[in-house]
Coordinates of C-alpha atoms in Angstrom, one line a residue:
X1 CA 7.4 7.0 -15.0
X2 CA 3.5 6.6 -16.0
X3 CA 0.5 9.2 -14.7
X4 CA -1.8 8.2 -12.0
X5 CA -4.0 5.9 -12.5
X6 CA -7.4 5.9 -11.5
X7 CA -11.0 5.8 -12.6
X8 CA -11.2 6.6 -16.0
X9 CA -14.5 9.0 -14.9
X10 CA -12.6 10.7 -12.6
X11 CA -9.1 10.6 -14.0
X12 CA -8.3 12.3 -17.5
X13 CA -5.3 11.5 -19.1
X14 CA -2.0 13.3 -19.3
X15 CA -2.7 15.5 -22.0
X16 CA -6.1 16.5 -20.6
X17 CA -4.4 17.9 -17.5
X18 CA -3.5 21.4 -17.0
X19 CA -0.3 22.7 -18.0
X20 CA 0.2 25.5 -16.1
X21 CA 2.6 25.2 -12.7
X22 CA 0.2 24.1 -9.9
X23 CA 1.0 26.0 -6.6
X24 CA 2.0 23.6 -3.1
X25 CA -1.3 23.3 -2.1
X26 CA -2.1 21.3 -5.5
X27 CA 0.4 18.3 -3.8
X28 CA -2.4 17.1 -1.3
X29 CA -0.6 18.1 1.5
X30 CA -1.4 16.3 4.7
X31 CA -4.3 14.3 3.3
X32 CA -2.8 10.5 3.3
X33 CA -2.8 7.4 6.2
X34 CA -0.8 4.5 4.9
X35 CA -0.5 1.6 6.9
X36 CA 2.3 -0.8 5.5
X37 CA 1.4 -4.4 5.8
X38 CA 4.7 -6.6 5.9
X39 CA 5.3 -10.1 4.7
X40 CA 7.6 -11.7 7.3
X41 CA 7.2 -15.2 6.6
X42 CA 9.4 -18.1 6.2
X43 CA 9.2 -17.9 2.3
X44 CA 10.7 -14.0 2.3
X45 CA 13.6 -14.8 3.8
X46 CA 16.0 -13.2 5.7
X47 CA 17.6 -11.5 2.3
X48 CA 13.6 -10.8 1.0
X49 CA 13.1 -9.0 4.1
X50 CA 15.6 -6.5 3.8
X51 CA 14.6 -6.0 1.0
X52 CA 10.8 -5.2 2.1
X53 CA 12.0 -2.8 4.5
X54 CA 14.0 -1.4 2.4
X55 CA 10.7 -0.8 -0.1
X56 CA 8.9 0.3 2.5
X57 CA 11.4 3.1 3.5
X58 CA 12.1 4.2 0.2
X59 CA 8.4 4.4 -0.4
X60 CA 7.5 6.6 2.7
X61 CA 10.4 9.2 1.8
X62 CA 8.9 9.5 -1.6
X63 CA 4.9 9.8 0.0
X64 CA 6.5 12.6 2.5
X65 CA 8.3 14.1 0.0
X66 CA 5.0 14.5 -2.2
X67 CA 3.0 15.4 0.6
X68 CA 5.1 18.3 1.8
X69 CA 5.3 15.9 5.1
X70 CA 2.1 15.7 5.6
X71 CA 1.2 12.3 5.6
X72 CA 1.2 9.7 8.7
X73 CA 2.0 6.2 8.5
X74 CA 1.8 2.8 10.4
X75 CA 2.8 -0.5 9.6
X76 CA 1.8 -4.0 10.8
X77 CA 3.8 -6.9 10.4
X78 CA 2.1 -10.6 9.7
X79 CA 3.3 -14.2 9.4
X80 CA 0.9 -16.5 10.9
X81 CA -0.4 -14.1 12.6
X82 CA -0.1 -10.2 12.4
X83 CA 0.7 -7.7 14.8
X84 CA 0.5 -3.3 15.2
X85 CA 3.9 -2.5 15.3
X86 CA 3.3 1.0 14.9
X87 CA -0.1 2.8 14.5
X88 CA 0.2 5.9 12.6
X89 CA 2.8 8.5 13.1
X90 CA 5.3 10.3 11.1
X91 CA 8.1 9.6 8.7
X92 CA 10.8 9.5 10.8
X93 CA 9.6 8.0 13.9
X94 CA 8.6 4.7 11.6
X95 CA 11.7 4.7 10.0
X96 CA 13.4 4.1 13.5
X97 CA 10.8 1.4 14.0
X98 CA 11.3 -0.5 10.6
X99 CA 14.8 0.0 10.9
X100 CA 14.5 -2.6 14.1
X101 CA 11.9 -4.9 13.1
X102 CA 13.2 -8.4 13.4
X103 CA 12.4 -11.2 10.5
X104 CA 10.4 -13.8 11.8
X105 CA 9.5 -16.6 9.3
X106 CA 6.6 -18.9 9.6
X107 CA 3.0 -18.7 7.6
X108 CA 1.1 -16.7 5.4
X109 CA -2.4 -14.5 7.0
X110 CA -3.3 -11.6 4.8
X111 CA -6.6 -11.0 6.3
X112 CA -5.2 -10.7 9.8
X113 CA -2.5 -7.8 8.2
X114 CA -5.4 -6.2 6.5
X115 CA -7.5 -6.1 9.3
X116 CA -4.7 -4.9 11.6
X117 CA -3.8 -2.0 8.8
X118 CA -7.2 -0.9 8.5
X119 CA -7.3 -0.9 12.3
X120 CA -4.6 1.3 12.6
X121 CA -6.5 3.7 9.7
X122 CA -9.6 3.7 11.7
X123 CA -8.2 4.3 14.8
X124 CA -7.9 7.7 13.1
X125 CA -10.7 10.1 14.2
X126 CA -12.0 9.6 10.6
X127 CA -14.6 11.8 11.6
X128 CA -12.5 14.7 12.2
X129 CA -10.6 14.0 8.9
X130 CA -12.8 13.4 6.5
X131 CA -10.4 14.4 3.8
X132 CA -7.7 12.0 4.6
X133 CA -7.4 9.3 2.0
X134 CA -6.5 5.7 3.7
X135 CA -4.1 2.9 2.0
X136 CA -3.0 -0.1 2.6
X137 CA 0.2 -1.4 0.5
X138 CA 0.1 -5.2 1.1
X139 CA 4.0 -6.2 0.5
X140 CA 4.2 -9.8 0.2
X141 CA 5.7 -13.1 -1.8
X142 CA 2.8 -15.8 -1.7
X143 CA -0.9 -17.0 -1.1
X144 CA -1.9 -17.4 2.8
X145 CA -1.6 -20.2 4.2
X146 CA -3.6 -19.8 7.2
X147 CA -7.4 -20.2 7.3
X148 CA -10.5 -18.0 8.9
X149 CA -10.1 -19.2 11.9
X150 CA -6.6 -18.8 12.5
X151 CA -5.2 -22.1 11.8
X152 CA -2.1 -22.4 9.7
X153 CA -3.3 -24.7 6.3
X154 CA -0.4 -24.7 3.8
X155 CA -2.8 -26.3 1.2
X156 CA -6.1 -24.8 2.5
X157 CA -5.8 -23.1 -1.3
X158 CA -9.3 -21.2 -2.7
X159 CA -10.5 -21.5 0.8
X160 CA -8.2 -19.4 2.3
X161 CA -8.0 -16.7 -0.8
X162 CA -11.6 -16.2 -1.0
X163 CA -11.8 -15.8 2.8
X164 CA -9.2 -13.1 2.5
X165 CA -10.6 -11.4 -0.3
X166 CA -14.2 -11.2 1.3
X167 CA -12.3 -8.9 4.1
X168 CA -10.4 -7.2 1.1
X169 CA -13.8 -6.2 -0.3
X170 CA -14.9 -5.0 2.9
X171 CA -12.4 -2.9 3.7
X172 CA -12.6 -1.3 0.2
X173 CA -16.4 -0.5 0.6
X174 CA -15.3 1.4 4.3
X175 CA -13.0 4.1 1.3
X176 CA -10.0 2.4 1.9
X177 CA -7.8 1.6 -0.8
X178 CA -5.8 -1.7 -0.9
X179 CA -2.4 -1.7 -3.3
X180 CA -1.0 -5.2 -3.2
X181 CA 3.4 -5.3 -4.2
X182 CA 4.1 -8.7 -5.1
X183 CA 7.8 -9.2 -4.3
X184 CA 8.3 -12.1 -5.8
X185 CA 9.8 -12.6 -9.3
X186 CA 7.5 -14.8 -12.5
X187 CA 4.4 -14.9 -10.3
X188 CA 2.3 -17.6 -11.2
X189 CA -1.2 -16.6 -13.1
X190 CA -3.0 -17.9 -10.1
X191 CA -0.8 -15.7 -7.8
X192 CA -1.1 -12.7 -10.2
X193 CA -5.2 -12.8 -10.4
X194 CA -5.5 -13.3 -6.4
X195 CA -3.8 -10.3 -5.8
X196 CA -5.8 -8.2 -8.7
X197 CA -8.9 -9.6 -6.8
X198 CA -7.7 -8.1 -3.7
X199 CA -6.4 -4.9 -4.9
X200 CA -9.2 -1.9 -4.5
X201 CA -9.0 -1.0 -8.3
X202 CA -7.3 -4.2 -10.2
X203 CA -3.8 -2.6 -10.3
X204 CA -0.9 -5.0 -8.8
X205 CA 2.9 -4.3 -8.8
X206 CA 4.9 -7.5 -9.9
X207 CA 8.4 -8.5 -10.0
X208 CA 9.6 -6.1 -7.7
X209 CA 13.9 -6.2 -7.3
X210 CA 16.2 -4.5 -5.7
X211 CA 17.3 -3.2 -9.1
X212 CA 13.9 -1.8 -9.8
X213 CA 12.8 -0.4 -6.5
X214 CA 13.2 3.5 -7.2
X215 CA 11.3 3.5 -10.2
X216 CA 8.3 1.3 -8.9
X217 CA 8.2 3.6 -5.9
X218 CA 8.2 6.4 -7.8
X219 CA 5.2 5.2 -10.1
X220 CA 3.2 4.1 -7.0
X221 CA 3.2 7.0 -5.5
X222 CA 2.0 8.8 -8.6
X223 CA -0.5 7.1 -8.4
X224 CA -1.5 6.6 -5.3
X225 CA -0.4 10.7 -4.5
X226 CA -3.8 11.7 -7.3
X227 CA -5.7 14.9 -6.2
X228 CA -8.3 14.7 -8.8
X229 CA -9.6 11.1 -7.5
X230 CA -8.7 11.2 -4.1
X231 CA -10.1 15.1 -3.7
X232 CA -13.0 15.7 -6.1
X233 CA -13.8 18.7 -4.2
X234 CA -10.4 19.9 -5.7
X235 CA -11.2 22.3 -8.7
X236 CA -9.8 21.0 -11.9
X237 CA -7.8 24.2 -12.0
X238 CA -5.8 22.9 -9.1
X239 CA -4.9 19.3 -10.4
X240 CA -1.5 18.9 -10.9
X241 CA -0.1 18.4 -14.7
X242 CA 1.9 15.1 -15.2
X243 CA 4.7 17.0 -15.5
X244 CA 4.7 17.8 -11.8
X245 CA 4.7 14.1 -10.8
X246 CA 7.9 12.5 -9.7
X247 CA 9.8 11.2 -12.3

C-alpha cells in the first residue's frame, strides 16, 4: 500500500517521517465521523450493491481498527432521492443496519446524499468536538441524473454536475472532506474529472472490484486515517512512520 496523501505543506513524505515506534495515542484515536453515502440506483444493480455494502463494511472495520474504535459512523442511502438511514453511531450497530438495507434502483442525486451525509456530521455537537475530522465517502457508479430542484433529468448532463459540485465545494469550505469511490469499471474521462471536481483534494478511487476491495480499503484509509494533516496540533514527534500504516 501507498502513504497518506495529503497536502504536500502539511504532509512530508515517507522517508521524511519518523522512524521510531509511535505509541497508541499517535493512531488518532476517536477523532473521525464518516458518513457513508450509498449509490442504490437502478444502474448498481442488485450484484453492484452487494458489492457496496460489502465496501462499505470492510472499510469501517479497517477505520475502527485504526482508530482503536474510536470512530462513529453514519450512512445515507440515495437514488432519486436520499434518505438518513443511520446518523452516526458505532461500528457494530451500522453494520447490523447495512447488513439490512434493501436495494432500491431508480435515479442518480448526489447533492441530496451529500447534503444528508454532511447532515448527519453536523448534527454532531461540532462545537464540543472540535478535533473530530468529518468525511464523506461518496460510493457510486455514474453522473446524477436528477436536477436542483429534485426532478429526475437522465440527460440534464453539465447542469446537473455543476449543481452538485457547487454543494461539494460548500461542504468542503465547512472542513469536511469529500472522498468519491467510483465503482464502476473503464470510467469514462468525463466521469473520471466530475468526480476529481467533487472530491475535497482531487484524489478519486477508480475501478473498484470485488477482487481489489482489501487493498483499496486498506489505502484509503491510510490516507484518510493521517495525523499530521488532520491534527496539526500533533507534534511531529508523534506522527506515525509509514511503516505503522496498514499494509
Amino acid at each position: 500500500s501507498t502513504a497518506p496523501s495529503g497536502q504536500p505543506s502539511e504532509n512530508p513524505s515517507s522517508s521524511d517521517w519518523p522512524t521510531s515506534s509511535p505509541g497508541p495515542s499517535t493512531r488518532c484515536s476517536g477523532d473521525v465521523n464518516v458518513c457513508f453515502a450509498l449509490d442504490a440506483s437502478g444502474s448498481v444493480t442488485p450484484t453492484g450493491w452487494n458489492q457496496t455494502i460489502d465496501y462499505a463494511k470492510l472499510l469501517i472495520a479497517e477505520l475502527d481498527n485504526v482508530t482503536n474504535g474510536g470512530g462513529e459512523y453514519s450512512a445515507v442511502e440515495f437514488n432519486a432521492t436520499a434518505a438518513i438511514v443511520s446518523d452516526l453511531t458505532d461500528k457494530r450497530t451500522l453494520d447490523l443496519i447495512l447488513d439490512n438495507l434493501a436495494y432500491v434502483g431508480g435515479g442518480t442525486n448526489h447533492h441530496d446524499a451529500l447534503n444528508k451525509c454532511q447532515d448527519t456530521l453536523i448534527s454532531a455537537n461540532v462545537a464540543e468536538q472540535p478535533e473530530r475530522v468529518r468525511i464523506i465517502i461518496l460510493v457510486t457508479d455514474g453522473l446524477p441524473t436528477v436536477e436542483q430542484d429534485g426532478t429526475e433529468n437522465r440527460s440534464c448532463g453539465s447542469d446537473c454536475r455543476n449543481y452538485v459540485i457547487s454543494v461539494a465545494n460548500g461542504i468542503t469550505q465547512t472542513g469536511t472532506r469529500i472522498v468519491p469511490v467510483f465503482v464502476v469499471p473503464n470510467p469514462a474521462e468525463k466521469e473520471i474529472t466530475y468526480m476529481e471536481t467533487l472530491s475535497s483534494d482531487g484524489a478519486v478511487l477508480t475501478n473498484v472490484t470485488l477482487d481489489t476491495l482489501p487493498e483499496t480499503v486498506t489505502n484509503l484509509v491510510g490516507d484518510i486515517i493521517n495525523c499530521k494533516t488532520t491534527r496539526p496540533s500533533i507534534a511531529a514527534s508523534q506522527t506515525p512512520s509509514s511503516s505503522d500504516w496498514p499494509t
